[in-house]
Short mmCIF file of C-alpha atoms and ligand atoms in Angstrom, two decimals:
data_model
loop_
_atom_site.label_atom_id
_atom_site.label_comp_id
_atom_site.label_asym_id
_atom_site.label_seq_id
_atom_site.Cartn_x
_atom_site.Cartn_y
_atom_site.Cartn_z
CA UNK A 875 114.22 97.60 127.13
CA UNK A 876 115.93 98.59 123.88
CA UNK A 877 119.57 96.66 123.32
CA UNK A 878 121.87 98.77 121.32
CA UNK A 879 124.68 96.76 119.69
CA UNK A 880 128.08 97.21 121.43
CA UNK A 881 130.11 96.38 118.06
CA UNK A 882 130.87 99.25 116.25
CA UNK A 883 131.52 101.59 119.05
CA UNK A 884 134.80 102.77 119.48
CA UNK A 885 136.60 102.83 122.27
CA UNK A 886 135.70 105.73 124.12
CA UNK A 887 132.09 105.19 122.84
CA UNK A 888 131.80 101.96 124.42
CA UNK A 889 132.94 103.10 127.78
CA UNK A 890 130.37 105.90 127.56
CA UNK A 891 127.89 103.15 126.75
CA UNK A 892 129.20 101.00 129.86
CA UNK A 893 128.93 104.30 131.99
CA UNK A 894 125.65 104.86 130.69
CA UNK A 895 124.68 101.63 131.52
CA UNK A 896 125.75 102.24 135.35
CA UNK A 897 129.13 100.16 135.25
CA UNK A 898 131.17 102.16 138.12
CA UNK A 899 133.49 104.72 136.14
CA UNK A 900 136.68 103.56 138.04
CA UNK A 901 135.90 99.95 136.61
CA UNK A 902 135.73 101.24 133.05
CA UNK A 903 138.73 100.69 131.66
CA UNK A 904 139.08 97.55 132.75
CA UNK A 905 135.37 96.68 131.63
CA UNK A 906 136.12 98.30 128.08
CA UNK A 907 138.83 96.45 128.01
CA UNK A 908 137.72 92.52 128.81
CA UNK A 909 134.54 93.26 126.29
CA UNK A 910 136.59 94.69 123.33
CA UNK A 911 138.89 91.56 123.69
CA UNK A 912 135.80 88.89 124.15
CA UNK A 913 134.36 90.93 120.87
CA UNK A 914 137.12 91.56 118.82
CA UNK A 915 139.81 88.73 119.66
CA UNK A 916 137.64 86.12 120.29
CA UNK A 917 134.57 86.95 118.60
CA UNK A 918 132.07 86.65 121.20
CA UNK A 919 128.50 86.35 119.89
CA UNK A 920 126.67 86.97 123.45
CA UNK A 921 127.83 87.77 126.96
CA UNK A 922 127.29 84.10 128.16
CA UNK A 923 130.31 82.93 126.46
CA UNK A 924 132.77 85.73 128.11
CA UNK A 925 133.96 83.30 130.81
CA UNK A 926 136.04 85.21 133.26
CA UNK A 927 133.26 87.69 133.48
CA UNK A 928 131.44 87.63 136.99
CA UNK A 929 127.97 86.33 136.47
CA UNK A 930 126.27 89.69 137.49
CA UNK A 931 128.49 91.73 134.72
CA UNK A 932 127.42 89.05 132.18
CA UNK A 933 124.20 89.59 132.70
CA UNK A 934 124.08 92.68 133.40
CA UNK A 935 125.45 93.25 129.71
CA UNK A 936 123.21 91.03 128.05
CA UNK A 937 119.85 93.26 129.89
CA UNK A 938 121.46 96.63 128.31
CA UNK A 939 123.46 95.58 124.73
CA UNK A 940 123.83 93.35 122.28
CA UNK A 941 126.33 91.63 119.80
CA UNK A 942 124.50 91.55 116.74
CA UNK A 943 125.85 90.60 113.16
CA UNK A 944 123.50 91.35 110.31
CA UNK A 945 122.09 88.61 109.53
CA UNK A 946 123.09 86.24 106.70
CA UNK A 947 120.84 85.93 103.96
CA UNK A 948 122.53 83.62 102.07
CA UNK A 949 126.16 82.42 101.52
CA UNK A 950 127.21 81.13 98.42
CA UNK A 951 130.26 79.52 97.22
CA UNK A 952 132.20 80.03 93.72
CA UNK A 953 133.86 76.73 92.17
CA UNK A 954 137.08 78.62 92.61
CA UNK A 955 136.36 79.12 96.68
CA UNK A 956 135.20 82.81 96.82
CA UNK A 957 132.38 82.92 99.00
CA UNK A 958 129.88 85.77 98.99
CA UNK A 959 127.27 86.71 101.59
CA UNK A 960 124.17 88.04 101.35
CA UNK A 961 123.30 90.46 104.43
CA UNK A 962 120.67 92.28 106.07
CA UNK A 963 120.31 94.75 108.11
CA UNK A 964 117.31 96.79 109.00
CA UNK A 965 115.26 96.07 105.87
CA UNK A 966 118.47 97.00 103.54
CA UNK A 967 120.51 94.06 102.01
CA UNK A 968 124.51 94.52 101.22
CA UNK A 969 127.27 91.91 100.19
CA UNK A 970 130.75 90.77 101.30
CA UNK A 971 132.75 88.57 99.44
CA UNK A 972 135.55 86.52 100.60
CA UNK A 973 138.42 86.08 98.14
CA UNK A 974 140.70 83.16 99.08
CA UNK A 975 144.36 82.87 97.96
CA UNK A 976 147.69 81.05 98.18
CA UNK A 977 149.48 83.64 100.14
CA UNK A 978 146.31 85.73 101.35
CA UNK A 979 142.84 85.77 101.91
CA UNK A 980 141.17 88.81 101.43
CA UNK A 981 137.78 89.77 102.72
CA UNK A 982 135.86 92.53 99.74
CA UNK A 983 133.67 95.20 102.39
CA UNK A 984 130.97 97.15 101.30
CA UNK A 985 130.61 100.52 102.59
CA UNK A 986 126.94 101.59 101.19
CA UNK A 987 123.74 100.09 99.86
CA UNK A 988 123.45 100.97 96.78
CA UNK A 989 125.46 103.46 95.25
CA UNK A 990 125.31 107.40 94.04
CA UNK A 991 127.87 107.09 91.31
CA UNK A 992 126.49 105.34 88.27
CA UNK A 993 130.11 104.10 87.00
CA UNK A 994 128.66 102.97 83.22
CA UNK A 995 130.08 99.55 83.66
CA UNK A 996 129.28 98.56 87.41
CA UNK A 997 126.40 96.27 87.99
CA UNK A 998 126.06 98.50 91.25
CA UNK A 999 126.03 101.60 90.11
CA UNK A 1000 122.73 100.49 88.61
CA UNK A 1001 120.80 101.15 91.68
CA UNK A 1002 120.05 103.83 93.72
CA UNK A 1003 121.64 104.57 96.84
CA UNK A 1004 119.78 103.22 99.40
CA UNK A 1005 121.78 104.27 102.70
CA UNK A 1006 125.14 104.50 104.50
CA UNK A 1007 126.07 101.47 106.31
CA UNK A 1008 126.95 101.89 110.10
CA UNK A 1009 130.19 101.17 111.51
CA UNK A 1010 128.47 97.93 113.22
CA UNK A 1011 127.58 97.22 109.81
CA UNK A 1012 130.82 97.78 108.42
CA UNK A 1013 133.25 96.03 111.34
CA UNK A 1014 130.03 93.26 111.38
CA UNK A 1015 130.79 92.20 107.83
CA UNK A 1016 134.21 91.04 108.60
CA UNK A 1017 132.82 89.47 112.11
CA UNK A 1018 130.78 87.49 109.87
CA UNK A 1019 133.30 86.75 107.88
CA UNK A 1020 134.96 85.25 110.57
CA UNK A 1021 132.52 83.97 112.50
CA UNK A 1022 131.68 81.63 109.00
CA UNK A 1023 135.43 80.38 108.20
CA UNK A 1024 136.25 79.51 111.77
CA UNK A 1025 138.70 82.76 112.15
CA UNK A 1026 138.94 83.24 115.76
CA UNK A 1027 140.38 84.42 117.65
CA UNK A 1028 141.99 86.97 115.46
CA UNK A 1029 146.15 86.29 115.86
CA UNK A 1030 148.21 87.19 113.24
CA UNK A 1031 149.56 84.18 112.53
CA UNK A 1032 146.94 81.58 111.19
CA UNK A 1033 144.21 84.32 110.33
CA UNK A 1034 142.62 83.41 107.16
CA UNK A 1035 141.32 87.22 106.56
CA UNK A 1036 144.52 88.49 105.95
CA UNK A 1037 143.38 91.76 104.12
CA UNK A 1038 140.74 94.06 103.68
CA UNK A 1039 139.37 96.32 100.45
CA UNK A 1040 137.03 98.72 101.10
CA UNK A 1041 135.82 97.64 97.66
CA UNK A 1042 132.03 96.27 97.86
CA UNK A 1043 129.47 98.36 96.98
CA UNK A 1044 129.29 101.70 97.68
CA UNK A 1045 131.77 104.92 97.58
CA UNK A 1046 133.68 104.62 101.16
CA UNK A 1047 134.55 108.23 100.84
CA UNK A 1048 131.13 109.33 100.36
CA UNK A 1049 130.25 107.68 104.07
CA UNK A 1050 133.58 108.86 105.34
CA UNK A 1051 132.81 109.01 109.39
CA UNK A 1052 131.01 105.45 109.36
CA UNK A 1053 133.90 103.69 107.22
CA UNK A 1054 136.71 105.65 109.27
CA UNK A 1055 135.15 104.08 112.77
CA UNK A 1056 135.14 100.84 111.17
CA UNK A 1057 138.61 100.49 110.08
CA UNK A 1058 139.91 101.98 113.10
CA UNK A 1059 138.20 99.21 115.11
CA UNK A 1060 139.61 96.71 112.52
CA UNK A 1061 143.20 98.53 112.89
CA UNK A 1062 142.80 97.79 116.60
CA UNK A 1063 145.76 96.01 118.10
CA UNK A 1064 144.09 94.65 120.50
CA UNK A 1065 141.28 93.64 118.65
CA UNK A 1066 140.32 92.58 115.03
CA UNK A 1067 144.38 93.49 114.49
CA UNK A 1068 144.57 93.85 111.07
CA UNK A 1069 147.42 95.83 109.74
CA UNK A 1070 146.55 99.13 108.14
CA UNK A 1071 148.85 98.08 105.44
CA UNK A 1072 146.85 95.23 104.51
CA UNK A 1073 143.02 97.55 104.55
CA UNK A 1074 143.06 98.99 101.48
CA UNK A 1075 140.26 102.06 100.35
CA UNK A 1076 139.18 102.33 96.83
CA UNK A 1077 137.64 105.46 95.86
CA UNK A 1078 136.20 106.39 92.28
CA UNK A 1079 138.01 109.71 93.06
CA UNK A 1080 136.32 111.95 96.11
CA UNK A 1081 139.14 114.56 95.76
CA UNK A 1082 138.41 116.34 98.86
CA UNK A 1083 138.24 113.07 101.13
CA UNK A 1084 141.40 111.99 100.12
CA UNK A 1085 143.73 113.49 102.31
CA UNK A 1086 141.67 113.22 105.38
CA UNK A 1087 141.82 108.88 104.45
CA UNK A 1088 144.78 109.05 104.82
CA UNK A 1089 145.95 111.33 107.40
CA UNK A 1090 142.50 109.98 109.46
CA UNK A 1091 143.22 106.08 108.51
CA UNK A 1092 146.61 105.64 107.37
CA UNK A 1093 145.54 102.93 104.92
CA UNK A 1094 146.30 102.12 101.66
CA UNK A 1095 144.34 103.67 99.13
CA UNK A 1096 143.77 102.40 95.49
CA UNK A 1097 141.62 104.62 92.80
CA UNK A 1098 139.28 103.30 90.56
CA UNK A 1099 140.84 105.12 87.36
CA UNK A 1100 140.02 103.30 84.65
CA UNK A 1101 140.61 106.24 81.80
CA UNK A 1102 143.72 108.41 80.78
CA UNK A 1103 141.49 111.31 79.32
CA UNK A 1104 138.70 113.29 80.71
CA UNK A 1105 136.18 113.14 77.87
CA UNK A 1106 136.28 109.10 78.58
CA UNK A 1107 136.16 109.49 82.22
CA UNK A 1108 133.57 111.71 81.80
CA UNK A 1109 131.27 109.33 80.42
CA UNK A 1110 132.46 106.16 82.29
CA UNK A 1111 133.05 107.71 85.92
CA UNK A 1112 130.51 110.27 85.99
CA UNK A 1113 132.17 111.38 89.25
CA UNK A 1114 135.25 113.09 87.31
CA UNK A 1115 132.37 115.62 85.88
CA UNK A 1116 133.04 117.15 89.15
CA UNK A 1117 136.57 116.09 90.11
CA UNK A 1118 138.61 115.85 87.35
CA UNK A 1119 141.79 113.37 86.44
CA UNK A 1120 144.19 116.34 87.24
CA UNK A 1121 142.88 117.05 90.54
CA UNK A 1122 142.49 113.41 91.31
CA UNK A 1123 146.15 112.47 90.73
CA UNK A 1124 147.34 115.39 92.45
CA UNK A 1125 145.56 114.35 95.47
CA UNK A 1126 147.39 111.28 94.68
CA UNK A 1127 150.80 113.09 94.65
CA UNK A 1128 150.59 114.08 98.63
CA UNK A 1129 148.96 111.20 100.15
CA UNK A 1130 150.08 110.95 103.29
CA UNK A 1131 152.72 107.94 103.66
CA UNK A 1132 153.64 107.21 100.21
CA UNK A 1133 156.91 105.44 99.61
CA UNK A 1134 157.90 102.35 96.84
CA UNK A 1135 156.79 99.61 99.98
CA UNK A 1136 153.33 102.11 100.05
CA UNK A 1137 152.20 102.19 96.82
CA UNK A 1138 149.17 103.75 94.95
CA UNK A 1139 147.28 101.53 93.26
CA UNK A 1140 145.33 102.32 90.25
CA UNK A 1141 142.74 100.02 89.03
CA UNK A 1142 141.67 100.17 85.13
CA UNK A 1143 138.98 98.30 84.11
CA UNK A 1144 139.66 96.72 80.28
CA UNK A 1145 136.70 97.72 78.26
CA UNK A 1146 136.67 96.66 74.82
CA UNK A 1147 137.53 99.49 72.17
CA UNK A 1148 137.08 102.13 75.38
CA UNK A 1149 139.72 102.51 77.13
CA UNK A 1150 142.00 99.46 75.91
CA UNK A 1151 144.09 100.70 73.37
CA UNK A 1152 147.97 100.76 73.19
CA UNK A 1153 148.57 104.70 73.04
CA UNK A 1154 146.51 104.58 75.93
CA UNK A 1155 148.48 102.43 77.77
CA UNK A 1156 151.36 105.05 77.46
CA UNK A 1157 149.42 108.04 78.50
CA UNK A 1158 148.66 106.35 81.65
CA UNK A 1159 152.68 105.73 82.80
CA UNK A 1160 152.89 109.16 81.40
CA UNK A 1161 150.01 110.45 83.66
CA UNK A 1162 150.92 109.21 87.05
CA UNK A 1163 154.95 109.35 86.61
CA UNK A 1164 156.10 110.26 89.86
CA UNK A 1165 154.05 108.58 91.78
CA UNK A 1166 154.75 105.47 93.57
CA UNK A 1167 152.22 103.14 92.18
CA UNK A 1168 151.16 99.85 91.05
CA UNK A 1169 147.94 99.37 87.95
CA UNK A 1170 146.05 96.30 88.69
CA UNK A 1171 144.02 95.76 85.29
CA UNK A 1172 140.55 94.32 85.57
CA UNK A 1173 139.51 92.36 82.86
CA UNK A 1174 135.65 93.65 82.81
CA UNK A 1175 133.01 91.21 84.45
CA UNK A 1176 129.64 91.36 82.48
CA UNK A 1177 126.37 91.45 83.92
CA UNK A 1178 122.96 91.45 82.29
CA UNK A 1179 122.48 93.93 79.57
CA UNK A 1180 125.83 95.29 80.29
CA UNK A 1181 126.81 98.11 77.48
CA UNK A 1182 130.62 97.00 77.28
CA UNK A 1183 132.80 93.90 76.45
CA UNK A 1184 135.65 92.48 78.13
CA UNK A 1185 139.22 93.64 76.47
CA UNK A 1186 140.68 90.77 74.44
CA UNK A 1187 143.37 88.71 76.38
CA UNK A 1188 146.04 89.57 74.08
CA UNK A 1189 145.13 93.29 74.46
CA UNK A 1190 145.27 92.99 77.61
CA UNK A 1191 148.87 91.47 77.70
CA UNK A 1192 149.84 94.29 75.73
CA UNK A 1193 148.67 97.37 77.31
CA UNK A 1194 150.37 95.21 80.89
CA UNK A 1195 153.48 94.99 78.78
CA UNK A 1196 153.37 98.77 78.38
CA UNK A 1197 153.04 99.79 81.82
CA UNK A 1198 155.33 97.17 83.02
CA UNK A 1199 157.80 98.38 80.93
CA UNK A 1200 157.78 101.77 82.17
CA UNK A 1201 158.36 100.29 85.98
CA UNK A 1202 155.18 99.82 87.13
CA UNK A 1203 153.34 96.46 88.72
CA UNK A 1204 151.14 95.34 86.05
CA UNK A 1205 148.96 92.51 87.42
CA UNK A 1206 145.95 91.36 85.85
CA UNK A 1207 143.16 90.83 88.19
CA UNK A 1208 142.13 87.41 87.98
CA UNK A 1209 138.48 87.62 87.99
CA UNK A 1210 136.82 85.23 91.16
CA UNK A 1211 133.88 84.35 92.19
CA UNK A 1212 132.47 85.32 88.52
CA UNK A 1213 130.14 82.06 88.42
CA UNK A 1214 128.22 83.66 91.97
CA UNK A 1215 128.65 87.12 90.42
CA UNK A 1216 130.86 87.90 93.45
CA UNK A 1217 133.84 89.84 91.01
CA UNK A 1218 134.22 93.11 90.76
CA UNK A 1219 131.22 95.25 90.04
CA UNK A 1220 128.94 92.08 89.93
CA UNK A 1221 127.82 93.20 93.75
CA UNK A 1222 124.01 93.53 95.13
CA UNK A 1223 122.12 93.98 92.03
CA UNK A 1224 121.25 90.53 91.10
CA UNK A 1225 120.35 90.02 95.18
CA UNK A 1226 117.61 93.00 94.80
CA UNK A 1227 115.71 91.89 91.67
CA UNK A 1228 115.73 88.15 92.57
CA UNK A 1229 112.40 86.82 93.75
CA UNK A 1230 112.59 85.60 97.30
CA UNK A 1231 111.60 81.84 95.31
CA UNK A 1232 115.06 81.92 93.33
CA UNK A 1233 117.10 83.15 96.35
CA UNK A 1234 115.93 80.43 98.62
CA UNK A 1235 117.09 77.86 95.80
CA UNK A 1236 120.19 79.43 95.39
CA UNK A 1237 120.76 79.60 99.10
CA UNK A 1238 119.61 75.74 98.64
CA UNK A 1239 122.50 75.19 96.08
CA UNK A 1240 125.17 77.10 97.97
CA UNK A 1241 125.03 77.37 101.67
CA UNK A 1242 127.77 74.65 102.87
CA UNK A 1243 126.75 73.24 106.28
CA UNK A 1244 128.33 75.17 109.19
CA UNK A 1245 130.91 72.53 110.42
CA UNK A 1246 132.25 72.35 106.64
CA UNK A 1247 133.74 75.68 106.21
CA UNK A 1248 136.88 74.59 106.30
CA UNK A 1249 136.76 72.00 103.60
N1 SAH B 92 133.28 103.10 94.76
C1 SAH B 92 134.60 102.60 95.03
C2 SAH B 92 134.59 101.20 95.60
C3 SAH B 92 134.15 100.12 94.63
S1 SAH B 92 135.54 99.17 94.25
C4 SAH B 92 135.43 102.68 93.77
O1 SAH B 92 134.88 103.00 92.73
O2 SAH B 92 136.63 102.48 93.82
C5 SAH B 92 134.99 98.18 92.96
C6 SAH B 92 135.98 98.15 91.83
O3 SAH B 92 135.49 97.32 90.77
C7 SAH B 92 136.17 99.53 91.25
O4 SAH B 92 137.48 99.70 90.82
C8 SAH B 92 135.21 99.46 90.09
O5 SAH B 92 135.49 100.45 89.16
C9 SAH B 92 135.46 98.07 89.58
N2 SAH B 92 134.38 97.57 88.73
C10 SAH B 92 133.09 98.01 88.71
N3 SAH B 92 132.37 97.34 87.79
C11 SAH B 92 133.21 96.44 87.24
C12 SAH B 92 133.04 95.44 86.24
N4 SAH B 92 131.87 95.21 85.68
N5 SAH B 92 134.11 94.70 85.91
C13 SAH B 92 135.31 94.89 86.52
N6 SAH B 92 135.52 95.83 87.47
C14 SAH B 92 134.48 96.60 87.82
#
């Protein structure tokens, strides 16, 4: 008999899959609702473990479904604590990183292998798009997550995922269904429990999808902007051939929710003599004035044979200085995980051209064994 995996369904899907599966239909509910807690408060990896299950259920469960993760290809481990993962699924391979803070810890999704948009300076948007991941693969990544840095059960209080960014590889809003199941599962209360607040979506700019994330999601969004002028955009986000700045920001304008505590946030990547310079800086507070927002600058992460250069430090000051002058947030992104290429943009290529030989050394190198995730 064929298992199909009961993570990723959502709620009503799973008690059609428990009705399917000949549980009684006035024990549903109540079925649904022990198995989403097992799976998404405790993180149950098999039926066995789900202790005040009767026997029969158990194994009734385990003959019909299953609770399968993608696997984990490899897990490696930046000097500064960023951890990335290397995942399959199917034959397809995808990344997650895991970004560690003071005050947060924030767990980097990806929504697609591969990717259609072929930003100029993303290591990503180097390959093709290879497919949509599914909402098990989505909701698995941060399972894994957890299930590798001892994080359940899930409670608020001592979580060390704290946040989510819908900012791996891939477009989000170009797989909108799959991503919306998945962060409604993670928005669960009674599950994975993570605030919508803290799951943020990063688009390139998918005008038309940008209402329906947030009215569909309620989460915060952030948009990969990166130029003040379409003739730049043009050639750096080939998206905005199609959707252009003006349209983007006015989709910006009416997203549902916004307020100064739920803020826009526009990442700009700092490319050298591109999109760096000081009049710039001003056309961009002049650009999205009205809008509640904050501009996280990215100082840009090289990869091989990249055709751009990182924005000197001082410009980079400068251009902050600019926008924080005008009222808005300013932070630099500090880049992490740079030495695993696990920063931004850095995702999944290097993974698909390694040889399997240099992968198994650098699993060699990085994996830490399971009982020291914590150190
Ligand atoms: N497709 C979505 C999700 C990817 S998010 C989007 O474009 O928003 C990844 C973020 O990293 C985006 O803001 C992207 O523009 C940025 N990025 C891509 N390549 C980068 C690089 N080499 N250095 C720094 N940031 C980069």
């Amino acid at each position: 008999m064929t298992t199909s995996n009961l993570i990723g369904l959502s709620p009503d899907g799973l008690k059609q899959a428990l009705l399917d599966a000949g549980t009684p239909a006035k024990q549903l509910s109540m079925r649904a609702r022990q198995l989403w807690n097992w799976i998404y408060v405790h993180g149950a990896g098999d039926f066995a473990a789900m202790s005040n299950l009767a026997k029969e259920f158990r194994a009734d469960m385990a003959a019909h479904f299953s609770l399968a993760r993608p696997e984990i290809v490899s897990e490696q481990i930046s000097e500064d604590g960023t951890r990335k993962w290397l995942l399959r699924a199917g034959n397809e391979e995808f990344e997650t990183v895991f970004i560690p803070d003071a005050d947060r810890g924030t767990l980097c999704v990806s929504s697609q292998v591969g990717c259609t948009l072929n930003c100029r300076f993303c290591h990503t948007g180097t390959q093709a798009l290879v497919r949509n991941l599914t909402p098990a693969e989505i909701v698995g990544q941060i399972m894994i997550a957890r299930d590798r840095l001892l994080d359940w059960p899930s409670t608020a209080e001592s979580r060390r995922i704290t946040n989510v960014v819908m900012m791996g590889m891939g477009e989000p809003l170009y797989n909108f269904e799959n991503v919306k199941q998945a962060l409604l599962i993670a928005q669960d209360g009674d599950g994975l429990a993570l605030s919508r607040r803290r799951i943020t979506l990063s688009t390139a700019g998918v005008v038309p999808m940008i209402a329906r994330a947030g009215a569909e999601i309620g989460c915060a969004l952030a948009i990969s902007l990166h130029a003040v002028r379409d003739d730049i955009r043009d050639e750096i986000v080939p998206l905005n051939r199609k959707y252009k700045i003006a349209e983007l920001l006015e989709a910006c304008r009416t997203y549902p929710g916004l307020s100064n505590a739920r803020r826009i946030t526009f990442e700009y990547v700092m490319l050298k003599g591109v999109n760096d310079s000081l009049a710039e800086a001003r056309e961009l507070v002049a650009l999205i004035r009205g809008i509640p927002a904050k501009i996280n600058l990215i100082p840009f992460n090289p990869w091989p044979n990249s055709p751009y250069a990182c924005s000197d430090w001082e410009q980079i000051e400068r251009f902050a200085e600019i926008v924080n002058r005008a009222g808005y947030a300013s932070p630099v992104r500090t880049p992490r995980g740079r030495d695993i290429m696990a920063a931004c943009g850095q995702l999944k290529s290097e993974s698909l051209k390694m040889k399997a030989r240099e992968r198994a050394r650098q699993a060699e190198l990085a994996v830490a064994p399971f009982g020291d995730v914590n150190a």
